[in-house]
PDB file of C-alpha atoms and ligand atoms in Angstrom:
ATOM      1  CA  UNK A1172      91.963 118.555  93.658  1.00 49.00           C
ATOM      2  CA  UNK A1173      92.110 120.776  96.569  1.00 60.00           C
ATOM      3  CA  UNK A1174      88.720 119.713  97.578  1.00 72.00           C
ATOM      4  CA  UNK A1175      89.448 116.149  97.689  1.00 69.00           C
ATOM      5  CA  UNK A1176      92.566 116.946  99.796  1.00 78.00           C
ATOM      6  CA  UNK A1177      90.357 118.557 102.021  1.00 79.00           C
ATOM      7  CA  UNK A1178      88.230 115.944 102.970  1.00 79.00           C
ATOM      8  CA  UNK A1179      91.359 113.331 103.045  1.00 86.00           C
ATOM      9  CA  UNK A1180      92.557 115.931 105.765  1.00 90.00           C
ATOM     10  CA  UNK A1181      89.074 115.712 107.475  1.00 93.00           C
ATOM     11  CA  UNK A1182      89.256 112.325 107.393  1.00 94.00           C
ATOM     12  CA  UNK A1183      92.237 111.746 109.180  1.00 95.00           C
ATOM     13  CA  UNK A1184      91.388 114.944 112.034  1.00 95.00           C
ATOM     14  CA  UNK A1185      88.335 112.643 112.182  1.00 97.00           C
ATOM     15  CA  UNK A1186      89.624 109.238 112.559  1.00 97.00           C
ATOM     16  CA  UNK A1187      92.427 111.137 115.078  1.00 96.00           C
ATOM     17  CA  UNK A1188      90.046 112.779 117.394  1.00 97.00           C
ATOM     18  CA  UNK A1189      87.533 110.063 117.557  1.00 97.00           C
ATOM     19  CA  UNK A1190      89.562 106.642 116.851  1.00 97.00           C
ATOM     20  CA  UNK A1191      87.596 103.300 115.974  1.00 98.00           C
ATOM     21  CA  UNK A1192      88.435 100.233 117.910  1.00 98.00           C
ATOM     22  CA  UNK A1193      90.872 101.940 120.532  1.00 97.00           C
ATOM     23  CA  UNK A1194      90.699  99.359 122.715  1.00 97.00           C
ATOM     24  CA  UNK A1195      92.342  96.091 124.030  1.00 96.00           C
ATOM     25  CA  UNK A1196      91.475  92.456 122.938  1.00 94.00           C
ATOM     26  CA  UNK A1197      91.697  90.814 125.869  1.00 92.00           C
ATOM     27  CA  UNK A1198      93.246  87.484 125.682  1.00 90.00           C
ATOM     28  CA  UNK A1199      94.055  87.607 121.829  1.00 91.00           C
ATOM     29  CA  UNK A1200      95.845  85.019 120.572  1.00 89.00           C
ATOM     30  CA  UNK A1201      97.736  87.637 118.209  1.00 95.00           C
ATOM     31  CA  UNK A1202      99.450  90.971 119.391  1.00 95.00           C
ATOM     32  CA  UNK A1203     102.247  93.016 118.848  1.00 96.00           C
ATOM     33  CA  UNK A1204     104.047  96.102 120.057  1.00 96.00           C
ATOM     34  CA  UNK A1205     105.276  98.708 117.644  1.00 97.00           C
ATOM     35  CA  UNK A1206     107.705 101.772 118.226  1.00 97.00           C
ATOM     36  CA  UNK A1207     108.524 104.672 116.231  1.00 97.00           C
ATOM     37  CA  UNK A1208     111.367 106.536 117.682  1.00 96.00           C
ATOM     38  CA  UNK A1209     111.484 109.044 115.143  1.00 94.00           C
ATOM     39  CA  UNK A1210     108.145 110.332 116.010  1.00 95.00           C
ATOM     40  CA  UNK A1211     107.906 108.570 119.785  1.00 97.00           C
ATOM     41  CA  UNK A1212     104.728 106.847 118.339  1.00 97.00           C
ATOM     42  CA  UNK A1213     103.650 103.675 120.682  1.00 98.00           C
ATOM     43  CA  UNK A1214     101.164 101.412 119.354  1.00 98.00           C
ATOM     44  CA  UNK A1215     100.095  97.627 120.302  1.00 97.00           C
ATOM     45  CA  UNK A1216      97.965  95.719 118.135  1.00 97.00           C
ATOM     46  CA  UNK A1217      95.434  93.205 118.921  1.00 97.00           C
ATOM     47  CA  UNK A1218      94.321  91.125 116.613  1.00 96.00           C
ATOM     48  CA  UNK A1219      91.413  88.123 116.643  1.00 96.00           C
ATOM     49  CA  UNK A1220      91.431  85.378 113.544  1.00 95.00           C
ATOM     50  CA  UNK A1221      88.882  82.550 113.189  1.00 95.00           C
ATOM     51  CA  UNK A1222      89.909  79.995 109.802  1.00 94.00           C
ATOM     52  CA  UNK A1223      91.304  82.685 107.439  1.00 95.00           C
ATOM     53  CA  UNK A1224      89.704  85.769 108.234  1.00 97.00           C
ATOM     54  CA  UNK A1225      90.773  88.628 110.082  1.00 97.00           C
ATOM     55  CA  UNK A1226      87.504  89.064 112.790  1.00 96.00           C
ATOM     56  CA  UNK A1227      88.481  91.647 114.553  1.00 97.00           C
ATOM     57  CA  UNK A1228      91.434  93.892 115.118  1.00 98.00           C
ATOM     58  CA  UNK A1229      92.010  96.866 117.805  1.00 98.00           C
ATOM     59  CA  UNK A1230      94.990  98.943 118.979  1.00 98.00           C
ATOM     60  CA  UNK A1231      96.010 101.117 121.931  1.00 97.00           C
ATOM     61  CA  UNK A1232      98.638 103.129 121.774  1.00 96.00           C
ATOM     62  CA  UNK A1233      99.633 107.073 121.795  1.00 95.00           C
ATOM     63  CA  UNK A1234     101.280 109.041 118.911  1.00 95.00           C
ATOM     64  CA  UNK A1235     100.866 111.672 116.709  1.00 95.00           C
ATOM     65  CA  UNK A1236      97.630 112.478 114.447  1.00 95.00           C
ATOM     66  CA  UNK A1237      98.868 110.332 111.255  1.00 95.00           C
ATOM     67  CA  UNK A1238      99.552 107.357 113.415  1.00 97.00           C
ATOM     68  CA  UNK A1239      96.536 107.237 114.961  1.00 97.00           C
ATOM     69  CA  UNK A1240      94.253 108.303 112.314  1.00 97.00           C
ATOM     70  CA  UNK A1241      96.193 105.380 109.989  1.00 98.00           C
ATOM     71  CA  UNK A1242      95.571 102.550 112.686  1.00 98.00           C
ATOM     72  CA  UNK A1243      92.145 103.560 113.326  1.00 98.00           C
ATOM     73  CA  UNK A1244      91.446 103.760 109.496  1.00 98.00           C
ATOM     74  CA  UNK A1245      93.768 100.305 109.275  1.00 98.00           C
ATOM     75  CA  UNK A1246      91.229  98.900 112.051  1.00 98.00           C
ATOM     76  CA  UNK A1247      88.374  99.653 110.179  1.00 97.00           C
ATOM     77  CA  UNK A1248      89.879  98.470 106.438  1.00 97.00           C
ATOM     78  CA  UNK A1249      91.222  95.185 107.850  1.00 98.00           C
ATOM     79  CA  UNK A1250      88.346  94.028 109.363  1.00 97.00           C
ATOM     80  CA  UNK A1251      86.197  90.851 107.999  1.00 97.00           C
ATOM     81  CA  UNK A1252      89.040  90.400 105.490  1.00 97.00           C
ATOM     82  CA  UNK A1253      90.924  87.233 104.765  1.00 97.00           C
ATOM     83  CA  UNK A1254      94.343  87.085 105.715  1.00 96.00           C
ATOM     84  CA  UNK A1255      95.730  87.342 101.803  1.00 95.00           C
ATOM     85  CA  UNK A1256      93.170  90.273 101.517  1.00 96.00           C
ATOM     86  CA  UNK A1257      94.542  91.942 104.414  1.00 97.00           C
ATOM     87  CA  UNK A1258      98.242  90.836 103.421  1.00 95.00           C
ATOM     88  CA  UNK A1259      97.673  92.866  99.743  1.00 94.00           C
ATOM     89  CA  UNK A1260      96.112  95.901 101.313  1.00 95.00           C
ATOM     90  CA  UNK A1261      99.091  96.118 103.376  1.00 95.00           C
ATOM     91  CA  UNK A1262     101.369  95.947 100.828  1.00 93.00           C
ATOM     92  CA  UNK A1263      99.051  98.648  98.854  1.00 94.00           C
ATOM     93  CA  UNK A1264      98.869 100.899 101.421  1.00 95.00           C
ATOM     94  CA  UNK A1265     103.227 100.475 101.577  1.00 94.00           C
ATOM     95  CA  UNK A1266     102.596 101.383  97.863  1.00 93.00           C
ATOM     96  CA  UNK A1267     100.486 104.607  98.189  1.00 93.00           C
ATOM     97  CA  UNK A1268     102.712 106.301 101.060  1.00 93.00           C
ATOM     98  CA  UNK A1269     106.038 105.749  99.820  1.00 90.00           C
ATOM     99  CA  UNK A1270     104.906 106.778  96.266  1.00 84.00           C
ATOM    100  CA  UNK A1271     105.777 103.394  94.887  1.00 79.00           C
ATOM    101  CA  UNK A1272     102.660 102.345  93.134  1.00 69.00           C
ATOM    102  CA  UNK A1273      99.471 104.747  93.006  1.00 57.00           C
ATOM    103  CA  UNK A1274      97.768 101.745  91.128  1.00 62.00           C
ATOM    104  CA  UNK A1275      94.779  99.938  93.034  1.00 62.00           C
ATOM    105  CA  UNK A1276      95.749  96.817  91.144  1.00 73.00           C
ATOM    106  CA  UNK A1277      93.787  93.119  91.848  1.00 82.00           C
ATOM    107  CA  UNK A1278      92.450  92.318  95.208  1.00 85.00           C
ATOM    108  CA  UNK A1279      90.755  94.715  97.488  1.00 90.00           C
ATOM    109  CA  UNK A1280      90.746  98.417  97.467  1.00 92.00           C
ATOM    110  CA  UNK A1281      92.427 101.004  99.605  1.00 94.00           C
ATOM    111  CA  UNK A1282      89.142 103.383 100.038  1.00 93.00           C
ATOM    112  CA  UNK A1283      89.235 105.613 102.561  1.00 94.00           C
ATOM    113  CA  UNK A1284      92.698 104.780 102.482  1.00 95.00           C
ATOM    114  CA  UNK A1285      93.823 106.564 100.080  1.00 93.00           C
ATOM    115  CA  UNK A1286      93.633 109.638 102.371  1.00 93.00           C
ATOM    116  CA  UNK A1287      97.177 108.880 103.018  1.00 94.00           C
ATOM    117  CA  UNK A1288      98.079 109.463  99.690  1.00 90.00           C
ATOM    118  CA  UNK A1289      99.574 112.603 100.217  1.00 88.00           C
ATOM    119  CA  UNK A1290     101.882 111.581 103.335  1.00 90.00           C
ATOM    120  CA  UNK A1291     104.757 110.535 100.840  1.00 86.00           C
ATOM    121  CA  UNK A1292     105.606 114.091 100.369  1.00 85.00           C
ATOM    122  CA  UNK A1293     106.390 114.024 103.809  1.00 86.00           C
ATOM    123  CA  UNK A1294     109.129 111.032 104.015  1.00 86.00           C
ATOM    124  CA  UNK A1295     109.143 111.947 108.292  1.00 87.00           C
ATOM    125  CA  UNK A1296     105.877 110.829 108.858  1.00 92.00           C
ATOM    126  CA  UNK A1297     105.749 107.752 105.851  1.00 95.00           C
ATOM    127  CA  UNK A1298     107.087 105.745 109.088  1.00 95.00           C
ATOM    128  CA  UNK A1299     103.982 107.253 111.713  1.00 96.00           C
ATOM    129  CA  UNK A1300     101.882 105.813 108.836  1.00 96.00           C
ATOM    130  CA  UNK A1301     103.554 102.389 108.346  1.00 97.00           C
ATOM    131  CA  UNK A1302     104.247 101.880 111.822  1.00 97.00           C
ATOM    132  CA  UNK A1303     100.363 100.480 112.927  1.00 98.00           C
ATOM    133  CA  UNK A1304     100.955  98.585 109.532  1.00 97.00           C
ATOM    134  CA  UNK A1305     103.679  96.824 110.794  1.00 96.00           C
ATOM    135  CA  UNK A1306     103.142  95.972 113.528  1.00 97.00           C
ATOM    136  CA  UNK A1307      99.968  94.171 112.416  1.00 97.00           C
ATOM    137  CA  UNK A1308     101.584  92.230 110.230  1.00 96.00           C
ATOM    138  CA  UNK A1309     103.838  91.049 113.415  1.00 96.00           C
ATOM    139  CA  UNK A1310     100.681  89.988 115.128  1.00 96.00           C
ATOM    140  CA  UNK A1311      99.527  88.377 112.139  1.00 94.00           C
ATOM    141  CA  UNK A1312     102.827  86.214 112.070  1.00 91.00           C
ATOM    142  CA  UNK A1313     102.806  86.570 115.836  1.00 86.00           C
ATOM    143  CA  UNK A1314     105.731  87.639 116.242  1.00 74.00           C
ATOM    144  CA  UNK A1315     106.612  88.040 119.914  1.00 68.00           C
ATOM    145  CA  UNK A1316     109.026  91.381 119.121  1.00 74.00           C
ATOM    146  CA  UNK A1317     108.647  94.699 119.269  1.00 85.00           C
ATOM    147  CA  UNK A1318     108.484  96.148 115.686  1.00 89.00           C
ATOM    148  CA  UNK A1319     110.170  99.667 115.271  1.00 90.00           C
ATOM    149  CA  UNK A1320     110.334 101.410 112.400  1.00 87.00           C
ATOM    150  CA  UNK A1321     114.270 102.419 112.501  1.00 79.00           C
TER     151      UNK A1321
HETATM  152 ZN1   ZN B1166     104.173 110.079 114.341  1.00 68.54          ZN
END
């Protein structure tokens, strides 16, 4: 077990130090601001959908490793899905970090993920992992608000 811990724990230094699509959309249709002020993480989420799929999404936004890591790793997930895809993998990854549900269950999986599995035992930073998570989902439903997480 302690090896697979290891390389969630890579994964996330990874995604952290180098973060995939940090950048603003410009001009997209669908954004959203999110706030932690547990943590002080800032994030705002850009995202681009043509018919029913999610075609791109990006962020900007500083905070600590976990949020970070989790939107760049959301970024990368989201992605070419459809909006019900995205929709259950949101509600999966809700699922895996509070500790609800460890089942992968219909619909797409949480793959890389799942190296969030072990943030639950940390109920502080459940919200730095949620927060990107949210606040997509305001885009999504553009939602001109900021989302925060108390
Ligand atoms: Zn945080």
């Amino acid at each position: 077990m302690s090896d697979i811990n290891d390389l969630y724990q890579e994964l996330i230094l990874d995604h952290n130090k180098r973060p995939r699509n940090c950048r603003r959309i410009d001009g997209a249709a669908r954004m959203a601001e999110g706030y932690n002020p547990l943590c002080g993480d800032r994030v705002t989420v850009f995202v681009e959908v043509e018919g029913d799929v999610v075609k791109d999404v990006s962020f900007e936004g500083s905070g600590c490793a976990i949020s970070t890591a989790s939107a760049s790793l959301m970024s990368e997930s989201l992605k070419g899905k459809t909006i019900s895809e995205a929709e259950c993998l949101l509600r999966k990854f809700h699922g895996l970090v509070t500790g609800k549900t460890n089942e992968n269950g219909e619909g797409p999986t949480l793959g890389k993920l799942e190296a969030f599995s072990g943030v639950g035992r940390f109920p502080a930073r459940v919200k730095c992992a949620t927060l990107v998570w949210h606040t997509f989902n305001a885009a999504l439903q553009q939602k001109n608000e900021t989302v925060s997480t108390e």
